Coordinates of C-alpha atoms and ligand atoms in Angstrom, one line a residue:
X23 CA 27.4 28.7 55.9
X24 CA 26.7 25.1 57.0
X25 CA 25.9 22.7 54.2
X26 CA 22.2 22.7 53.6
X27 CA 19.8 20.6 51.7
X28 CA 20.2 16.9 51.0
X29 CA 21.7 14.8 48.3
X30 CA 19.2 13.3 45.8
X31 CA 21.6 11.1 44.0
X32 CA 21.3 8.2 46.4
X33 CA 20.7 5.5 43.8
X34 CA 22.1 7.3 40.8
X35 CA 18.8 8.3 39.2
X36 CA 19.7 11.9 39.3
X37 CA 21.9 14.5 40.8
X38 CA 21.4 18.1 40.2
X39 CA 20.8 21.5 41.8
X40 CA 19.3 21.5 45.3
X41 CA 16.0 22.9 44.3
X42 CA 15.1 19.9 42.1
X43 CA 14.8 17.6 45.1
X44 CA 13.4 20.3 47.4
X45 CA 10.0 21.0 48.9
X46 CA 9.4 24.7 49.3
X47 CA 7.0 26.3 51.8
X48 CA 5.5 29.7 51.2
X49 CA 5.1 32.0 54.2
X50 CA 3.0 35.1 54.1
X51 CA 4.9 37.0 56.8
X52 CA 1.8 38.9 58.1
X53 CA 0.1 35.7 59.0
X54 CA 2.6 33.2 60.4
X55 CA 3.5 34.3 63.9
X56 CA 3.1 37.7 65.6
X57 CA 6.0 38.0 68.1
X58 CA 5.4 41.5 69.5
X59 CA 1.6 41.6 70.0
X60 CA 0.6 44.1 67.3
X61 CA -1.7 41.6 65.6
X62 CA 0.6 41.3 62.5
X63 CA 3.1 38.5 61.9
X64 CA 6.8 39.4 61.7
X65 CA 10.3 38.1 61.1
X66 CA 11.2 37.2 64.7
X67 CA 7.9 35.2 64.9
X68 CA 9.1 33.2 61.9
X69 CA 12.6 32.7 63.3
X70 CA 11.0 31.3 66.5
X71 CA 9.0 28.7 64.6
X72 CA 11.5 27.3 62.2
X73 CA 11.4 23.9 64.0
X74 CA 7.8 23.6 62.9
X75 CA 9.1 23.6 59.3
X76 CA 11.9 21.1 60.1
X77 CA 9.4 18.8 61.7
X78 CA 7.1 19.2 58.7
X79 CA 10.0 18.1 56.5
X80 CA 10.3 20.9 54.0
X81 CA 13.7 22.1 52.6
X82 CA 13.2 25.8 52.0
X83 CA 10.9 28.6 52.7
X84 CA 9.8 31.4 50.5
X85 CA 8.9 34.7 52.2
X86 CA 6.4 37.0 50.6
X87 CA 7.5 40.6 50.7
X88 CA 8.7 42.1 54.0
X89 CA 10.3 45.2 52.5
X90 CA 9.5 48.8 53.4
X91 CA 6.1 49.4 51.9
X92 CA 3.0 51.6 52.4
X93 CA 1.1 48.3 52.1
X94 CA -1.4 49.4 49.5
X95 CA -0.9 45.9 48.0
X96 CA 0.4 44.3 51.3
X97 CA 4.0 44.6 50.4
X98 CA 3.9 44.1 46.6
X99 CA 4.2 47.9 46.6
X100 CA 7.8 48.4 47.7
X101 CA 9.2 51.8 48.7
X102 CA 12.6 50.5 49.7
X103 CA 13.9 47.2 48.3
X104 CA 16.9 47.0 50.6
X105 CA 15.2 47.5 54.0
X106 CA 12.7 45.6 56.2
X107 CA 9.4 47.3 56.9
X108 CA 9.3 48.1 60.7
X109 CA 6.0 46.1 60.9
X110 CA 8.1 43.0 60.2
X111 CA 11.2 43.9 62.1
X112 CA 14.7 45.0 61.0
X113 CA 17.5 43.9 58.7
X114 CA 19.2 42.3 61.8
X115 CA 16.0 40.2 62.3
X116 CA 16.3 39.1 58.7
X117 CA 19.9 38.2 59.1
X118 CA 19.1 36.2 62.2
X119 CA 16.2 34.4 60.3
X120 CA 18.6 33.4 57.5
X121 CA 21.2 32.2 60.0
X122 CA 18.7 30.2 62.0
X123 CA 17.2 28.7 58.9
X124 CA 20.6 27.7 57.5
X125 CA 21.6 26.2 60.8
X126 CA 18.7 23.9 60.5
X127 CA 19.3 23.0 56.9
X128 CA 16.5 25.2 55.6
X129 CA 17.1 27.5 52.6
X130 CA 15.5 30.9 52.3
X131 CA 14.0 32.4 49.2
X132 CA 12.7 35.9 49.1
X133 CA 10.2 37.7 46.9
X134 CA 11.5 40.2 44.3
X135 CA 9.0 42.6 42.8
X136 CA 10.7 44.0 39.6
X137 CA 7.7 45.1 37.5
X138 CA 6.6 48.0 39.8
X139 CA 7.5 50.0 42.9
X140 CA 5.4 51.9 45.3
X141 CA 4.5 55.4 44.3
X142 CA 6.4 56.4 47.4
X143 CA 9.7 54.9 46.3
X144 CA 12.3 57.6 46.0
X145 CA 12.7 56.7 42.3
X146 CA 9.1 57.5 41.5
X147 CA 9.0 60.6 43.7
X148 CA 11.9 61.9 41.6
X149 CA 10.4 60.6 38.4
X150 CA 7.0 62.4 38.8
X151 CA 8.6 65.6 40.1
X152 CA 9.1 67.0 36.6
X153 CA 9.4 66.0 32.9
X154 CA 13.1 66.6 33.0
X155 CA 13.9 64.9 36.3
X156 CA 16.9 62.6 36.4
X157 CA 14.6 59.5 36.9
X158 CA 11.7 60.5 34.6
X159 CA 12.6 57.7 32.3
X160 CA 12.7 55.1 35.1
X161 CA 9.0 54.7 34.7
X162 CA 6.6 54.6 31.7
X163 CA 5.3 58.1 31.0
X164 CA 3.3 58.9 27.9
X165 CA 1.4 61.9 26.5
X166 CA -2.3 61.8 26.4
X167 CA -4.1 60.3 23.4
X168 CA -5.5 62.9 21.0
X169 CA -8.8 63.0 22.9
X170 CA -6.9 63.7 26.1
X171 CA -7.5 60.2 27.5
X172 CA -5.1 57.4 28.3
X173 CA -2.4 56.6 25.7
X174 CA -3.9 53.2 24.9
X175 CA -6.4 50.6 26.2
X176 CA -4.2 48.6 28.6
X177 CA -6.1 47.7 31.8
X178 CA -5.0 47.2 35.3
X179 CA -5.0 43.6 36.4
X180 CA -7.4 44.6 39.1
X181 CA -10.8 45.2 37.5
X182 CA -11.8 47.7 40.2
X183 CA -9.0 49.9 39.1
X184 CA -9.9 50.0 35.4
X185 CA -7.4 51.7 33.1
X186 CA -3.8 50.8 33.6
X187 CA -2.9 54.5 33.2
X188 CA -3.2 57.4 35.6
X189 CA -2.9 61.0 34.7
X190 CA -0.4 63.1 36.6
X191 CA -1.8 66.6 36.7
X192 CA 1.4 68.6 37.5
X193 CA 3.4 67.2 34.6
X194 CA 0.5 66.6 32.1
X195 CA 1.4 63.0 31.3
X196 CA 0.0 59.5 32.1
X197 CA 2.0 56.8 33.8
X198 CA 1.5 53.0 33.5
X199 CA 0.5 50.8 36.4
X200 CA -0.3 47.2 35.6
X201 CA -1.8 46.9 39.1
X202 CA -2.8 49.8 41.5
X203 CA -2.2 53.4 40.6
X204 CA 0.0 53.2 43.8
X205 CA 2.2 50.7 41.9
X206 CA 3.8 52.5 38.9
X207 CA 5.5 50.1 36.4
X208 CA 9.3 50.4 36.1
X209 CA 10.8 51.0 32.6
X210 CA 12.9 47.9 32.1
X211 CA 14.1 49.3 28.7
X212 CA 16.1 51.8 30.7
X213 CA 19.6 50.3 31.5
X214 CA 19.7 52.3 34.7
X215 CA 16.6 50.5 36.0
X216 CA 18.1 47.1 35.1
X217 CA 21.3 48.1 36.9
X218 CA 19.5 49.3 40.0
X219 CA 17.2 46.3 40.2
X220 CA 20.2 44.0 39.7
X221 CA 21.9 45.6 42.6
X222 CA 18.8 44.8 44.7
X223 CA 19.3 41.1 43.8
X224 CA 23.0 41.3 44.7
X225 CA 22.1 43.0 48.1
X226 CA 20.0 40.0 49.2
X227 CA 22.3 37.4 47.6
X228 CA 25.2 38.8 49.6
X229 CA 23.0 38.5 52.7
X230 CA 22.8 34.8 52.0
X231 CA 19.4 34.2 50.4
X232 CA 19.2 31.1 48.3
X233 CA 17.0 32.5 45.6
X234 CA 14.0 34.6 44.6
X235 CA 10.4 34.2 43.7
X236 CA 10.0 36.7 40.9
X237 CA 6.7 38.6 40.9
X238 CA 4.9 38.7 37.5
X239 CA 8.0 38.2 35.3
X240 CA 6.0 38.1 32.1
X241 CA 5.2 41.8 32.7
X242 CA 8.8 43.0 32.3
X243 CA 8.6 43.2 28.5
X244 CA 5.9 45.4 27.0
X245 CA 5.2 46.1 23.3
X246 CA 7.6 48.9 22.4
X247 CA 5.0 50.5 20.1
X248 CA 2.4 50.5 22.9
X249 CA -0.3 49.0 20.6
X250 CA -3.8 48.5 22.0
X251 CA -4.6 45.1 23.3
X252 CA -7.1 43.3 21.1
X253 CA -10.4 43.4 23.1
X254 CA -10.4 44.4 26.6
X255 CA -10.3 41.0 28.2
X256 CA -9.6 41.7 31.8
X257 CA -10.7 38.8 33.9
X258 CA -10.0 38.7 37.7
X259 CA -6.4 38.1 38.5
X260 CA -5.2 36.7 35.3
X261 CA -7.4 35.5 32.5
X262 CA -4.5 36.2 30.3
X263 CA -5.5 34.2 27.3
X264 CA -5.8 36.0 24.0
X265 CA -4.5 39.4 24.7
X266 CA -1.8 41.3 24.9
X267 CA 0.8 43.8 24.1
X268 CA 1.3 44.6 27.7
X269 CA 3.1 41.4 28.7
X270 CA 4.8 38.3 27.4
X271 CA 6.7 40.2 24.7
X272 CA 10.1 39.2 23.4
X273 CA 11.7 41.9 25.6
X274 CA 10.6 39.9 28.6
X275 CA 12.9 37.1 27.7
X276 CA 15.8 39.5 27.2
X277 CA 15.3 40.9 30.6
X278 CA 15.1 37.5 32.3
X279 CA 18.4 36.4 30.7
X280 CA 20.0 39.4 32.2
X281 CA 18.5 38.7 35.6
X282 CA 19.7 35.1 35.4
X283 CA 23.2 36.2 34.7
X284 CA 23.2 38.3 37.9
X285 CA 21.9 35.4 40.0
X286 CA 24.4 33.1 38.5
X287 CA 27.2 35.3 39.7
X288 CA 26.5 33.8 43.1
X289 CA 26.4 30.1 42.2
X290 CA 23.7 27.6 43.2
X291 CA 20.7 29.9 43.7
X292 CA 17.2 29.6 42.5
X293 CA 14.9 31.9 40.5
X294 CA 11.3 30.8 40.4
X295 CA 8.8 32.9 38.5
X296 CA 5.2 33.6 39.0
X297 CA 4.6 33.2 35.3
X298 CA 0.9 33.9 35.3
X299 CA 0.1 32.7 31.7
X300 CA -2.7 30.3 31.4
X301 CA -1.2 28.5 28.4
X302 CA 1.4 25.9 29.4
X303 CA 3.1 26.0 26.0
X304 CA 3.8 29.7 26.5
X305 CA 4.5 29.4 30.2
X306 CA 7.2 26.8 29.6
X307 CA 9.1 29.2 27.2
X308 CA 10.3 30.9 30.4
X309 CA 12.2 27.8 31.6
X310 CA 12.9 25.8 28.4
X311 CA 15.8 27.9 27.1
X312 CA 17.8 27.1 30.3
X313 CA 19.2 30.6 30.7
X314 CA 16.0 32.3 32.0
X315 CA 14.0 31.1 35.0
X316 CA 14.9 27.9 36.7
X317 CA 11.3 27.2 37.6
X318 CA 7.9 28.7 36.8
X319 CA 4.7 28.3 38.9
X320 CA 2.0 26.7 36.8
X321 CA -1.3 28.5 37.2
X322 CA -3.1 26.4 34.6
X323 CA -2.7 23.5 37.1
X324 CA -3.6 25.7 40.1
X325 CA -6.9 26.8 38.5
X326 CA -8.2 23.4 37.4
X327 CA -11.7 22.2 38.4
X328 CA -12.3 19.0 40.3
X329 CA -12.0 16.8 37.3
X330 CA -9.5 13.9 37.1
X331 CA -9.4 14.0 33.3
X332 CA -8.6 17.7 33.3
X333 CA -5.8 17.1 35.7
X334 CA -4.5 14.2 33.5
X335 CA -4.7 16.2 30.3
X336 CA -2.9 19.2 31.9
X337 CA -0.2 17.1 33.5
X338 CA 0.5 15.3 30.2
X339 CA 0.5 18.6 28.3
X340 CA 3.0 20.1 30.7
X341 CA 5.3 17.1 30.3
X342 CA 5.0 17.5 26.5
X343 CA 5.7 21.2 26.6
X344 CA 8.6 21.1 28.9
X345 CA 12.1 20.6 27.6
X346 CA 13.6 17.4 28.9
X347 CA 16.4 19.4 30.6
X348 CA 13.8 21.7 32.3
X349 CA 12.0 20.8 35.6
X350 CA 8.4 21.3 36.6
X351 CA 7.2 23.3 39.7
X352 CA 3.8 22.8 41.3
X353 CA 1.6 24.8 43.6
X354 CA -2.0 24.5 44.6
X355 CA -2.5 27.8 46.2
X356 CA -0.9 31.1 47.2
X357 CA -1.9 34.4 48.7
X358 CA -3.9 35.3 45.6
X359 CA -6.3 32.3 45.5
X360 CA -9.0 30.8 47.6
X361 CA -7.5 27.9 49.7
X362 CA -7.9 24.3 48.4
X363 CA -10.1 23.1 51.3
X364 CA -12.6 25.9 50.4
X365 CA -12.1 25.8 46.6
X366 CA -13.1 22.2 46.5
X367 CA -15.3 22.2 49.6
X368 CA -18.7 23.3 48.4
X369 CA -20.2 19.9 49.4
X370 CA -18.6 19.8 52.8
X371 CA -15.8 17.4 51.7
X372 CA -13.1 20.0 51.3
X373 CA -10.9 18.3 53.9
X374 CA -10.8 15.0 52.1
X375 CA -10.2 16.7 48.8
X376 CA -7.4 18.8 50.3
X377 CA -5.7 15.6 51.4
X378 CA -6.1 13.9 48.1
X379 CA -4.7 16.9 46.2
X380 CA -2.0 17.5 48.8
X381 CA -0.7 13.9 48.1
X382 CA -0.8 14.7 44.3
X383 CA 1.2 17.9 44.9
X384 CA 3.9 16.0 46.8
X385 CA 4.2 13.0 44.4
X386 CA 4.3 14.6 41.0
X387 CA 7.6 14.9 39.2
X388 CA 8.9 18.4 40.0
X389 CA 9.4 20.8 42.9
X390 CA 6.3 21.3 45.0
X391 CA 5.4 24.6 46.8
X392 CA 3.2 24.3 49.9
X393 CA 1.1 27.4 50.7
X394 CA 1.4 27.9 54.5
X395 CA -1.6 26.4 56.3
X396 CA -2.5 24.0 53.5
X397 CA -0.6 21.3 55.5
X398 CA -3.4 21.9 58.1
X399 CA -6.2 21.7 55.5
X400 CA -7.1 25.2 56.5
X401 CA -10.2 26.6 54.8
X402 CA -10.4 30.3 53.8
X403 CA -10.9 32.8 56.7
X404 CA -14.4 34.3 56.9
X405 CA -13.8 38.0 56.5
X406 CA -16.9 40.1 57.0
X407 CA -17.2 43.1 54.6
X408 CA -16.4 45.7 57.3
X409 CA -13.0 43.9 57.9
X410 CA -12.1 43.5 54.2
X411 CA -8.8 45.1 53.3
X412 CA -7.7 43.9 49.8
X413 CA -8.9 45.6 46.6
X414 CA -9.1 42.2 44.9
X415 CA -10.9 40.1 47.6
X416 CA -7.9 38.0 48.5
X417 CA -8.1 38.5 52.3
X418 CA -9.7 35.1 52.8
X419 CA -6.7 33.2 51.6
X420 CA -4.3 35.2 53.9
X421 CA -5.6 34.3 57.4
X422 CA -3.2 33.6 60.3
X423 CA -2.1 30.1 61.2
X424 CA -4.0 28.8 64.3
X425 CA -1.3 27.4 66.5
X426 CA -3.5 26.6 69.5
X427 CA -7.3 26.2 70.1
X428 CA -9.1 29.5 70.5
X429 CA -11.0 28.1 73.5
X430 CA -7.7 27.9 75.3
X431 CA -6.0 31.1 74.1
X432 CA -8.6 33.4 72.6
X433 CA -9.1 34.8 69.1
X434 CA -5.4 35.0 68.4
X435 CA -5.2 31.2 68.4
X436 CA -1.5 31.3 69.4
X437 CA -0.7 33.4 66.3
X438 CA -0.9 36.6 68.4
X439 CA -1.8 37.6 71.9
X440 CA -4.2 40.2 70.5
X441 CA -6.9 40.1 67.9
X442 CA -5.1 39.3 64.6
X443 CA -5.1 41.7 61.6
X444 CA -7.4 39.2 59.7
X445 CA -9.6 36.5 61.4
X446 CA -7.9 33.1 61.7
X447 CA -9.3 30.4 59.5
X448 CA -12.7 29.1 60.6
X449 CA -12.4 25.8 62.5
X450 CA -9.2 26.9 64.3
X451 CA -10.5 25.0 67.3
X452 CA -10.1 21.7 65.5
X453 CA -7.5 22.5 62.8
X454 CA -4.9 24.2 65.0
X455 CA -1.3 22.9 64.9
X456 CA -1.3 21.7 68.5
X457 CA -4.3 19.5 68.0
X458 CA -3.2 18.1 64.6
X459 CA 0.3 17.4 65.8
X460 CA -1.1 15.1 68.5
X461 CA -3.4 13.3 66.1
X462 CA -1.8 10.7 63.8
X463 CA -4.8 10.8 61.5
X464 CA -4.7 14.6 60.9
X465 CA -3.8 16.4 57.7
X466 CA -0.7 17.7 59.3
X467 CA 0.4 14.2 60.2
X468 CA -0.4 13.1 56.7
X469 CA 1.9 15.9 55.2
X470 CA 4.7 14.9 57.6
X471 CA 4.4 11.2 56.6
X472 CA 4.3 11.8 52.9
X473 CA 7.3 14.2 53.2
X474 CA 9.2 11.6 55.1
X475 CA 8.4 9.0 52.4
X476 CA 9.5 11.5 49.7
X477 CA 12.7 12.2 51.5
X478 CA 13.6 8.6 51.5
X479 CA 12.7 7.9 47.9
X480 CA 14.8 8.8 44.9
X481 CA 11.9 7.8 42.6
X482 CA 9.6 10.4 44.2
X483 CA 12.3 13.0 44.2
X484 CA 13.8 12.6 40.9
X485 CA 12.4 9.6 39.0
X486 CA 10.4 9.9 35.8
X487 CA 6.6 9.9 35.7
X488 CA 4.4 7.7 33.6
X489 CA 0.7 8.6 33.5
X490 CA -1.7 5.6 33.2
X491 CA -4.9 5.5 31.2
X492 CA -7.5 5.7 33.8
X493 CA -11.1 5.0 34.4
X494 CA -13.4 8.0 34.7
X495 CA -12.7 10.1 37.8
X496 CA -9.4 8.3 38.4
X497 CA -5.9 9.6 38.0
X498 CA -2.9 7.3 38.3
X499 CA 0.8 7.4 37.6
X500 CA 4.0 5.5 38.2
X501 CA 7.2 6.9 39.7
X502 CA 10.3 4.7 39.4
X503 CA 14.0 4.6 40.1
X504 CA 16.5 1.8 39.7
X505 CA 15.4 0.3 43.0
X506 CA 11.8 1.2 43.6
X507 CA 8.5 1.6 41.8
X508 CA 5.4 3.3 43.1
X509 CA 1.9 3.3 41.7
X510 CA 0.1 6.4 42.9
X511 CA -3.6 6.8 42.3
X512 CA -6.4 9.1 43.1
X513 CA -10.1 8.5 43.1
X514 CA -11.8 11.9 42.5
X515 CA -15.3 10.4 42.8
X516 CA -17.3 10.4 46.0
X517 CA -18.0 6.6 45.5
X518 CA -15.6 3.7 45.5
X519 CA -13.9 3.1 42.2
X520 CA -11.7 0.3 40.8
X521 CA -8.0 1.1 40.1
X522 CA -6.6 -0.8 37.1
X523 CA -3.0 -1.4 36.2
X524 CA -1.8 -2.8 39.4
X525 CA 1.3 -5.0 38.8
X526 CA 1.7 -8.2 40.7
X527 CA -0.2 -9.1 43.8
X528 CA -0.4 -6.3 46.4
X529 CA -1.5 -6.5 50.0
X530 CA -2.0 -4.1 52.8
X531 CA 1.8 -4.2 53.4
X532 CA 2.3 -2.5 50.0
X533 CA 0.2 0.5 50.9
X534 CA 3.0 3.0 51.6
X535 CA 0.5 5.8 52.2
X536 CA -3.2 6.5 52.0
X537 CA -5.2 9.7 52.6
X538 CA -7.9 7.6 54.3
X539 CA -6.3 6.5 57.6
X540 CA -9.0 3.9 58.5
X541 CA -9.5 2.5 55.0
X542 CA -10.8 -1.1 54.9
X543 CA -8.4 -3.9 54.0
X544 CA -7.1 -3.9 50.4
X545 CA -8.9 -6.3 48.1
X546 CA -7.5 -7.4 44.7
X547 CA -9.9 -8.2 41.9
X548 CA -7.9 -9.5 38.9
X549 CA -5.1 -6.9 39.0
X550 CA -7.5 -4.3 40.2
X551 CA -8.1 -2.8 43.7
X552 CA -11.0 -0.8 45.0
X553 CA -10.2 2.8 46.1
X554 CA -12.3 4.5 48.7
X555 CA -14.2 7.7 47.9
X556 CA -11.8 10.6 47.5
X557 CA -8.8 8.4 48.3
X558 CA -5.3 9.1 47.3
X559 CA -3.0 6.1 47.7
X560 CA 0.7 5.2 47.2
X561 CA 1.3 1.5 46.4
X562 CA 4.7 -0.2 46.5
X563 CA 5.1 -2.2 43.3
X564 CA 7.6 -5.0 43.2
X565 CA 10.1 -4.6 40.4
X566 CA 9.6 -7.2 37.8
X567 CA 6.1 -8.0 39.0
X568 CA 4.1 -9.2 35.9
X569 CA 1.4 -6.9 34.6
Ligands
NOJ5 C1 1.4 39.0 42.1 C2 1.3 38.9 43.6 O1 1.2 37.5 44.0 C3 0.0 39.6 44.0 O2 -0.2 39.5 45.4 C4 0.3 41.1 43.7 O3 -0.9 41.8 43.9 C5 0.7 41.3 42.2 N1 1.6 40.3 41.7 C6 1.3 42.6 42.0 O4 2.6 42.7 42.6
CA6 CA1 4.0 41.7 65.0

């Protein structure tokens, strides 16, 4: 394998595993590129567009599930962990993708869904066939409660599903499913399950993957006494505060240590977990010990409102909760959440906010994850009710990438030569890749520029962060290394605001980056400068400049 990644120890601030200095790009394979004209994205389509990711300047891609699946939860219901679903291609297509990515210096991370399989997985087919089947104990089966109902009050994470238990008529018992009834939970207390799922990891590690995104790791450990959850709090996808015997139990950590040992057999690989726990002090217990996950996605951050002080509080709390030896990971969106340009766009200024927050994502201390299409400032797709597919209303965040203007190539927007499985994001005419690549003021050009700056800066890659006290609706921090110092600031307000704390005199030459391409000239007022409405800015500070 050619050497991939890039060194981050340029000025001696830090050296460490590759993923600390990396920017990781999430691809939802159904929606990146359709190579064979069935309206659904596939692996050969991704392979053919890797240069787009190289030009963007990311270091790794994470592929959401492409395994054999009945697609009840669009691939998060796996019926064969060691094969590619024919919709996406073949194992050979996967191998070619890894090879082409590595040849370009891009690493490849794949999704691993350990908490549940599809009901059509051979393990579950065997398990449900009889109470004495060889794999009965691979899943979580319980007798009915005395009233004949489900064994306890645990709920599916999808409110439309209701109870987390389904009754299996032929064998007279209930099985647990934290998501759809078509996604039975595996029994991680059974060593045979641990072994089989470890072999799944080894299968992909041997094929050359650089790591895994672990689906809902906090679910792997359940209360062994199956106690009722206090209350029935069951908010839409993850209002996890204040419950629970059905997740985040001590057993979870035991299982993760075992998983880490398997991954470590292969050297410098990454496991990043979707630890969907909206309490940063608990979430960080998955990375602080150092022998569980390397990184955990932070959903407290992802779910913040447009409020600079809430961002500041959350960022500081994270830094205080995280062990000094651990490392943050940041994401602003994924396939389960409305896109940032829409989430913050109710007043029509979603594009400006998406740029501001994109700069924040890429300049925080930690490993950023970009959700495909956010580099274009894509809003959600408009999905009319008769085209809706997902049980949990997440279709809108999963629209295909518009590569070309629809006026030129039709509704497929260069994603597909036919009508795509979901409508492309609205505004494809303006926001498509082709148009944005040609426009130096576009969101895509902004992402490319900031990733270039990041790549050349040890302070941004690896330096510490210092949050400044800010005026209302302002967020500001410093990133430093031995040789450079940046002041990075964000005006969350829709009016101009003064930024305090600028060191020394700064001029237009010190603006390394701004999200407002045609901003007026910089003006200093006694160590303060005026930021434009919704501006994010990176200022070069001269070392030793007096405060
Ligand atoms: C989290 C995934 O991101 C989501 O898409 C899925 O529905 C659940 N886990 C269940 O696998
Ligand atoms: Ca296809």
